[in-house]
Every structure is written in C-alpha cells, then in structure tokens.
Amino acid sequence: MTNSVLRIDASARRTGSVSRDLSDRIIARLGGDASVVHRDLADGLPLIDEAWIGANFTPAPDRTEAQRATLELSDTLIAEIEAAGTIVIGTPIYNFGVPAALKAWVDLVARAGVTFTYTESGPVGLLSGKRAIVAIASGGTRVGSEIDFAAGYLRHVLGFIGIHEVDFVTADQLMIDAEGTLKSAHDQVAGLAIAA
C-alpha cells in the first residue's frame, strides 16, 4: 500500500465542521510523511446526465473528443483513488444520508470496467489493496441506527469498487452530547491502527 492519502471533504461548511476537524486529526495520525491529495466537495460536483452515461457506455476506442471531455473529471477522480493507499472521507449526515456532493462523487467514480466489473458470481471491485477511513458526524442521527443511510451506504459502495478495509470514526448525535461525542471521536482517532 502506498504512503499517499486522498482526502475527500463532503461538508458544505469549511469552518466549524466536525467532519473536517476529524479528517485533520486522522491525517495527522497517519503521519507527516504521507503525501496528501485534497478533494474538497464543498463547491459541488456535476451530476451525471444523459451525455455522461452515453460517453461512459461507449467503448473507449470509439469515444468522440466530446465524450472523452465529458468523462475527464470522472477519469481524474478515479486516478486520485488509484494513486492513493488510504482514502480519508470526512462527511456529515444530511437528512439521514450523505451530502449530495458525495453521492455525485460516488456516481462519477463507480464505473463498470474501470473501478468494478461484473462476473458470473457478481460484481468485483477493481481498486483493491487500499484502506478507507470515514469520519462521519451527525447532529441527531446515531450511526448504525435504522435511520442512518450514510455509513452503511459508504461501506457498501467502497467495497463495491474493491475497498474492503474501511474504518469509521464517528461523532454522531452532537446535538445531544457534543462534549462526550467529540471526546469519543478523538479517542477513536487515537486508536486507529497505523501501518508500520
């Protein structure tokens, strides 16, 4: 596993964001010798549309220049994952799920034949050998509860593209006990296993 980190921030807030603070702490825990590529989703990402789908399902040798341009951002986002040994995703839970920008990122990187493939026994992810650490914050939703549609989704979609080593650092239900929740989250960061 390479000592490079892809950091993805999904919070719409650039200041005062708990998930961003936790990502800062995780990056520091991983060590100062890691090279970090930062992808901030606060400005949003384009949603996939008919032109994107048409380009994606056209065989690469047959794509027009316009279709290649349409897939350029997706190719860049996938290259960032391919180059990283560890992916750190900082995200809040918005209305019981992930922010729209993070869902847009997933749509742009989950590509058949590129990051996963279908086989007779089911889909197989093509981005194996990587680790993901997800820092997730919520105001009232308990992570892992029946109303949390963020954590399980992220674990599944990361596994779908081949990333099965996924750790969570959770700061959930901040509106109920902010002090206790933050202490627990900081303790979780301190307890993260670090590769020798």
PDB file of C-alpha atoms in Angstrom:
ATOM      1  CA  MET A   1       0.000   0.000   0.000  1.00  0.00           C
ATOM      2  CA  THR A   2       1.443   3.365  -0.983  1.00  0.00           C
ATOM      3  CA  ASN A   3       2.005   6.060   1.623  1.00  0.00           C
ATOM      4  CA  SER A   4      -0.250   8.502  -0.188  1.00  0.00           C
ATOM      5  CA  VAL A   5      -3.583   9.769   1.058  1.00  0.00           C
ATOM      6  CA  LEU A   6      -6.627  11.001  -0.808  1.00  0.00           C
ATOM      7  CA  ARG A   7      -8.640  13.290   1.440  1.00  0.00           C
ATOM      8  CA  ILE A   8     -12.251  13.947   0.479  1.00  0.00           C
ATOM      9  CA  ASP A   9     -14.250  16.546   2.400  1.00  0.00           C
ATOM     10  CA  ALA A  10     -18.004  16.492   1.848  1.00  0.00           C
ATOM     11  CA  SER A  11     -19.182  19.020   4.416  1.00  0.00           C
ATOM     12  CA  ALA A  12     -20.712  22.160   2.937  1.00  0.00           C
ATOM     13  CA  ARG A  13     -19.128  24.055   5.852  1.00  0.00           C
ATOM     14  CA  ARG A  14     -15.478  24.958   5.503  1.00  0.00           C
ATOM     15  CA  THR A  15     -15.294  26.423   9.031  1.00  0.00           C
ATOM     16  CA  GLY A  16     -16.708  24.849  12.144  1.00  0.00           C
ATOM     17  CA  SER A  17     -17.097  21.455  10.509  1.00  0.00           C
ATOM     18  CA  VAL A  18     -16.680  18.491  12.839  1.00  0.00           C
ATOM     19  CA  SER A  19     -16.028  16.053   9.989  1.00  0.00           C
ATOM     20  CA  ARG A  20     -13.280  18.323   8.606  1.00  0.00           C
ATOM     21  CA  ASP A  21     -11.694  18.597  12.041  1.00  0.00           C
ATOM     22  CA  LEU A  22     -11.760  14.819  12.424  1.00  0.00           C
ATOM     23  CA  SER A  23     -10.182  14.434   8.978  1.00  0.00           C
ATOM     24  CA  ASP A  24      -7.411  16.835  10.061  1.00  0.00           C
ATOM     25  CA  ARG A  25      -6.788  14.660  13.107  1.00  0.00           C
ATOM     26  CA  ILE A  26      -6.826  11.445  11.051  1.00  0.00           C
ATOM     27  CA  ILE A  27      -4.308  12.872   8.567  1.00  0.00           C
ATOM     28  CA  ALA A  28      -2.057  13.899  11.471  1.00  0.00           C
ATOM     29  CA  ARG A  29      -2.414  10.401  12.954  1.00  0.00           C
ATOM     30  CA  LEU A  30      -1.365   8.829   9.653  1.00  0.00           C
ATOM     31  CA  GLY A  31       1.933  10.686   9.884  1.00  0.00           C
ATOM     32  CA  GLY A  32       3.653  13.671   8.346  1.00  0.00           C
ATOM     33  CA  ASP A  33       5.491  11.694   5.661  1.00  0.00           C
ATOM     34  CA  ALA A  34       2.296  10.843   3.755  1.00  0.00           C
ATOM     35  CA  SER A  35       1.602  12.854   0.612  1.00  0.00           C
ATOM     36  CA  VAL A  36      -1.977  14.151   0.676  1.00  0.00           C
ATOM     37  CA  VAL A  37      -4.200  14.994  -2.286  1.00  0.00           C
ATOM     38  CA  HIS A  38      -7.213  17.029  -1.147  1.00  0.00           C
ATOM     39  CA  ARG A  39     -10.540  16.883  -2.969  1.00  0.00           C
ATOM     40  CA  ASP A  40     -12.985  19.389  -1.425  1.00  0.00           C
ATOM     41  CA  LEU A  41     -16.569  18.803  -2.494  1.00  0.00           C
ATOM     42  CA  ALA A  42     -17.984  21.951  -0.877  1.00  0.00           C
ATOM     43  CA  ASP A  43     -18.358  23.604  -4.269  1.00  0.00           C
ATOM     44  CA  GLY A  44     -20.250  20.577  -5.562  1.00  0.00           C
ATOM     45  CA  LEU A  45     -19.690  18.258  -8.492  1.00  0.00           C
ATOM     46  CA  PRO A  46     -21.670  17.945 -11.699  1.00  0.00           C
ATOM     47  CA  LEU A  47     -24.401  15.344 -11.701  1.00  0.00           C
ATOM     48  CA  ILE A  48     -24.228  12.588 -14.267  1.00  0.00           C
ATOM     49  CA  ASP A  49     -26.598  13.154 -17.160  1.00  0.00           C
ATOM     50  CA  GLU A  50     -27.574  11.546 -20.457  1.00  0.00           C
ATOM     51  CA  ALA A  51     -24.422  12.768 -22.216  1.00  0.00           C
ATOM     52  CA  TRP A  52     -22.215  11.360 -19.434  1.00  0.00           C
ATOM     53  CA  ILE A  53     -23.982   7.996 -19.480  1.00  0.00           C
ATOM     54  CA  GLY A  54     -23.707   7.839 -23.262  1.00  0.00           C
ATOM     55  CA  ALA A  55     -19.979   8.584 -23.102  1.00  0.00           C
ATOM     56  CA  ASN A  56     -19.418   6.103 -20.297  1.00  0.00           C
ATOM     57  CA  PHE A  57     -21.126   3.251 -22.147  1.00  0.00           C
ATOM     58  CA  THR A  58     -19.375   3.950 -25.437  1.00  0.00           C
ATOM     59  CA  PRO A  59     -16.281   1.702 -25.762  1.00  0.00           C
ATOM     60  CA  ALA A  60     -13.168   3.795 -25.076  1.00  0.00           C
ATOM     61  CA  PRO A  61     -11.708   3.434 -28.608  1.00  0.00           C
ATOM     62  CA  ASP A  62     -14.981   4.642 -30.126  1.00  0.00           C
ATOM     63  CA  ARG A  63     -15.463   7.750 -27.980  1.00  0.00           C
ATOM     64  CA  THR A  64     -15.581  11.125 -29.648  1.00  0.00           C
ATOM     65  CA  GLU A  65     -13.462  14.016 -28.429  1.00  0.00           C
ATOM     66  CA  ALA A  66     -16.582  15.461 -26.793  1.00  0.00           C
ATOM     67  CA  GLN A  67     -17.264  12.169 -24.986  1.00  0.00           C
ATOM     68  CA  ARG A  68     -13.679  11.995 -23.727  1.00  0.00           C
ATOM     69  CA  ALA A  69     -14.058  15.552 -22.434  1.00  0.00           C
ATOM     70  CA  THR A  70     -17.328  14.585 -20.732  1.00  0.00           C
ATOM     71  CA  LEU A  71     -15.548  11.802 -18.824  1.00  0.00           C
ATOM     72  CA  GLU A  72     -12.438  13.840 -17.998  1.00  0.00           C
ATOM     73  CA  LEU A  73     -13.457  14.759 -14.433  1.00  0.00           C
ATOM     74  CA  SER A  74     -14.517  11.178 -13.730  1.00  0.00           C
ATOM     75  CA  ASP A  75     -11.156   9.932 -15.030  1.00  0.00           C
ATOM     76  CA  THR A  76      -9.349  12.426 -12.780  1.00  0.00           C
ATOM     77  CA  LEU A  77     -11.330  11.414  -9.688  1.00  0.00           C
ATOM     78  CA  ILE A  78     -10.651   7.731 -10.373  1.00  0.00           C
ATOM     79  CA  ALA A  79      -6.937   8.418 -10.902  1.00  0.00           C
ATOM     80  CA  GLU A  80      -6.846  10.093  -7.480  1.00  0.00           C
ATOM     81  CA  ILE A  81      -8.216   6.929  -5.873  1.00  0.00           C
ATOM     82  CA  GLU A  82      -5.869   4.681  -7.862  1.00  0.00           C
ATOM     83  CA  ALA A  83      -2.833   6.692  -6.699  1.00  0.00           C
ATOM     84  CA  ALA A  84      -3.798   6.583  -3.012  1.00  0.00           C
ATOM     85  CA  GLY A  85      -3.036   3.916  -0.465  1.00  0.00           C
ATOM     86  CA  THR A  86      -5.508   5.413   2.009  1.00  0.00           C
ATOM     87  CA  ILE A  87      -8.688   7.353   1.367  1.00  0.00           C
ATOM     88  CA  VAL A  88      -9.938   9.616   4.165  1.00  0.00           C
ATOM     89  CA  ILE A  89     -13.545  10.702   3.719  1.00  0.00           C
ATOM     90  CA  GLY A  90     -14.941  13.356   6.026  1.00  0.00           C
ATOM     91  CA  THR A  91     -18.700  13.674   5.812  1.00  0.00           C
ATOM     92  CA  PRO A  92     -21.676  14.862   7.778  1.00  0.00           C
ATOM     93  CA  ILE A  93     -25.006  13.104   7.681  1.00  0.00           C
ATOM     94  CA  TYR A  94     -27.502  15.381   5.957  1.00  0.00           C
ATOM     95  CA  ASN A  95     -31.132  14.342   6.264  1.00  0.00           C
ATOM     96  CA  PHE A  96     -30.177  10.762   7.145  1.00  0.00           C
ATOM     97  CA  GLY A  97     -27.807  10.246   4.180  1.00  0.00           C
ATOM     98  CA  VAL A  98     -24.617  11.516   2.604  1.00  0.00           C
ATOM     99  CA  PRO A  99     -24.429  15.046   1.149  1.00  0.00           C
ATOM    100  CA  ALA A 100     -25.443  15.344  -2.500  1.00  0.00           C
ATOM    101  CA  ALA A 101     -21.876  16.231  -3.494  1.00  0.00           C
ATOM    102  CA  LEU A 102     -20.556  12.976  -2.025  1.00  0.00           C
ATOM    103  CA  LYS A 103     -23.240  10.990  -3.859  1.00  0.00           C
ATOM    104  CA  ALA A 104     -22.193  12.813  -7.048  1.00  0.00           C
ATOM    105  CA  TRP A 105     -18.558  11.767  -6.371  1.00  0.00           C
ATOM    106  CA  VAL A 106     -19.687   8.140  -5.995  1.00  0.00           C
ATOM    107  CA  ASP A 107     -21.612   8.314  -9.267  1.00  0.00           C
ATOM    108  CA  LEU A 108     -18.534   9.677 -11.042  1.00  0.00           C
ATOM    109  CA  VAL A 109     -16.124   7.022  -9.714  1.00  0.00           C
ATOM    110  CA  ALA A 110     -18.279   3.868  -9.832  1.00  0.00           C
ATOM    111  CA  ARG A 111     -17.736   2.875 -13.457  1.00  0.00           C
ATOM    112  CA  ALA A 112     -18.177  -0.599 -14.908  1.00  0.00           C
ATOM    113  CA  GLY A 113     -14.973  -1.868 -16.452  1.00  0.00           C
ATOM    114  CA  VAL A 114     -12.926   0.826 -14.717  1.00  0.00           C
ATOM    115  CA  THR A 115     -13.499   0.573 -10.950  1.00  0.00           C
ATOM    116  CA  PHE A 116     -15.632  -2.584 -10.905  1.00  0.00           C
ATOM    117  CA  THR A 117     -16.561  -5.385 -13.245  1.00  0.00           C
ATOM    118  CA  TYR A 118     -19.426  -7.840 -13.471  1.00  0.00           C
ATOM    119  CA  THR A 119     -18.663 -11.558 -13.332  1.00  0.00           C
ATOM    120  CA  GLU A 120     -20.790 -14.697 -13.292  1.00  0.00           C
ATOM    121  CA  SER A 121     -20.587 -14.655  -9.497  1.00  0.00           C
ATOM    122  CA  GLY A 122     -21.444 -10.972  -9.172  1.00  0.00           C
ATOM    123  CA  PRO A 123     -19.659  -7.605  -9.227  1.00  0.00           C
ATOM    124  CA  VAL A 124     -15.957  -7.405  -8.340  1.00  0.00           C
ATOM    125  CA  GLY A 125     -14.233  -4.183  -7.325  1.00  0.00           C
ATOM    126  CA  LEU A 126     -11.044  -3.299  -9.166  1.00  0.00           C
ATOM    127  CA  LEU A 127      -9.491  -0.896  -6.629  1.00  0.00           C
ATOM    128  CA  SER A 128      -8.243  -3.449  -4.104  1.00  0.00           C
ATOM    129  CA  GLY A 129      -5.332  -3.084  -1.702  1.00  0.00           C
ATOM    130  CA  LYS A 130      -6.494   0.228  -0.260  1.00  0.00           C
ATOM    131  CA  ARG A 131      -7.782   1.394   3.088  1.00  0.00           C
ATOM    132  CA  ALA A 132     -10.545   3.897   3.745  1.00  0.00           C
ATOM    133  CA  ILE A 133     -11.155   5.849   6.937  1.00  0.00           C
ATOM    134  CA  VAL A 134     -14.512   7.599   7.126  1.00  0.00           C
ATOM    135  CA  ALA A 135     -15.003  10.449   9.603  1.00  0.00           C
ATOM    136  CA  ILE A 136     -18.736  10.886   9.969  1.00  0.00           C
ATOM    137  CA  ALA A 137     -20.596  13.497  12.018  1.00  0.00           C
ATOM    138  CA  SER A 138     -24.280  13.978  12.728  1.00  0.00           C
ATOM    139  CA  GLY A 139     -26.482  16.227  14.772  1.00  0.00           C
ATOM    140  CA  GLY A 140     -29.094  13.692  15.812  1.00  0.00           C
ATOM    141  CA  THR A 141     -28.734  10.508  13.761  1.00  0.00           C
ATOM    142  CA  ARG A 142     -26.985   7.662  15.555  1.00  0.00           C
ATOM    143  CA  VAL A 143     -24.525   5.988  13.184  1.00  0.00           C
ATOM    144  CA  GLY A 144     -25.581   2.403  12.603  1.00  0.00           C
ATOM    145  CA  SER A 145     -29.205   3.023  13.552  1.00  0.00           C
ATOM    146  CA  GLU A 146     -32.207   2.263  11.359  1.00  0.00           C
ATOM    147  CA  ILE A 147     -32.319   5.931  10.241  1.00  0.00           C
ATOM    148  CA  ASP A 148     -28.637   6.088   9.242  1.00  0.00           C
ATOM    149  CA  PHE A 149     -28.473   5.722   5.471  1.00  0.00           C
ATOM    150  CA  ALA A 150     -24.935   7.110   5.213  1.00  0.00           C
ATOM    151  CA  ALA A 151     -22.477   4.775   6.958  1.00  0.00           C
ATOM    152  CA  GLY A 152     -23.791   1.516   5.509  1.00  0.00           C
ATOM    153  CA  TYR A 153     -24.027   3.072   2.058  1.00  0.00           C
ATOM    154  CA  LEU A 154     -20.414   4.248   2.173  1.00  0.00           C
ATOM    155  CA  ARG A 155     -19.145   0.883   3.430  1.00  0.00           C
ATOM    156  CA  HIS A 156     -21.065  -0.870   0.649  1.00  0.00           C
ATOM    157  CA  VAL A 157     -20.037   1.426  -2.201  1.00  0.00           C
ATOM    158  CA  LEU A 158     -16.375   1.384  -1.139  1.00  0.00           C
ATOM    159  CA  GLY A 159     -16.481  -2.407  -1.063  1.00  0.00           C
ATOM    160  CA  PHE A 160     -18.238  -2.403  -4.427  1.00  0.00           C
ATOM    161  CA  ILE A 161     -15.198  -0.726  -6.013  1.00  0.00           C
ATOM    162  CA  GLY A 162     -12.811  -3.013  -4.143  1.00  0.00           C
ATOM    163  CA  ILE A 163     -12.002  -1.143  -0.907  1.00  0.00           C
ATOM    164  CA  HIS A 164     -12.932  -3.543   1.872  1.00  0.00           C
ATOM    165  CA  GLU A 165     -10.714  -2.257   4.683  1.00  0.00           C
ATOM    166  CA  VAL A 166     -12.962   0.529   5.988  1.00  0.00           C
ATOM    167  CA  ASP A 167     -12.706   2.124   9.428  1.00  0.00           C
ATOM    168  CA  PHE A 168     -15.204   4.618  10.814  1.00  0.00           C
ATOM    169  CA  VAL A 169     -14.579   7.474  13.233  1.00  0.00           C
ATOM    170  CA  THR A 170     -17.985   8.622  14.417  1.00  0.00           C
ATOM    171  CA  ALA A 171     -19.103  11.839  16.044  1.00  0.00           C
ATOM    172  CA  ASP A 172     -22.820  11.213  15.994  1.00  0.00           C
ATOM    173  CA  GLN A 173     -25.696  12.825  17.878  1.00  0.00           C
ATOM    174  CA  LEU A 174     -23.713  16.006  18.505  1.00  0.00           C
ATOM    175  CA  MET A 175     -26.898  17.894  19.383  1.00  0.00           C
ATOM    176  CA  ILE A 176     -27.449  15.540  22.313  1.00  0.00           C
ATOM    177  CA  ASP A 177     -23.983  15.348  23.902  1.00  0.00           C
ATOM    178  CA  ALA A 178     -21.393  17.330  21.956  1.00  0.00           C
ATOM    179  CA  GLU A 179     -18.662  17.114  24.584  1.00  0.00           C
ATOM    180  CA  GLY A 180     -18.939  13.360  25.117  1.00  0.00           C
ATOM    181  CA  THR A 181     -19.343  12.671  21.412  1.00  0.00           C
ATOM    182  CA  LEU A 182     -16.257  14.685  20.457  1.00  0.00           C
ATOM    183  CA  LYS A 183     -14.165  13.044  23.181  1.00  0.00           C
ATOM    184  CA  SER A 184     -15.234   9.623  21.912  1.00  0.00           C
ATOM    185  CA  ALA A 185     -14.398  10.581  18.316  1.00  0.00           C
ATOM    186  CA  HIS A 186     -10.970  11.909  19.307  1.00  0.00           C
ATOM    187  CA  ASP A 187     -10.313   8.672  21.206  1.00  0.00           C
ATOM    188  CA  GLN A 188     -11.306   6.710  18.086  1.00  0.00           C
ATOM    189  CA  VAL A 189      -8.763   8.671  16.022  1.00  0.00           C
ATOM    190  CA  ALA A 190      -6.068   7.984  18.624  1.00  0.00           C
ATOM    191  CA  GLY A 191      -6.919   4.280  18.454  1.00  0.00           C
ATOM    192  CA  LEU A 192      -6.655   3.961  14.678  1.00  0.00           C
ATOM    193  CA  ALA A 193      -4.175   1.316  13.600  1.00  0.00           C
ATOM    194  CA  ILE A 194      -1.251   2.836  11.731  1.00  0.00           C
ATOM    195  CA  ALA A 195       0.778   0.761   9.297  1.00  0.00           C
ATOM    196  CA  ALA A 196       4.384   0.283  10.346  1.00  0.00           C
TER     197      ALA A 196
END
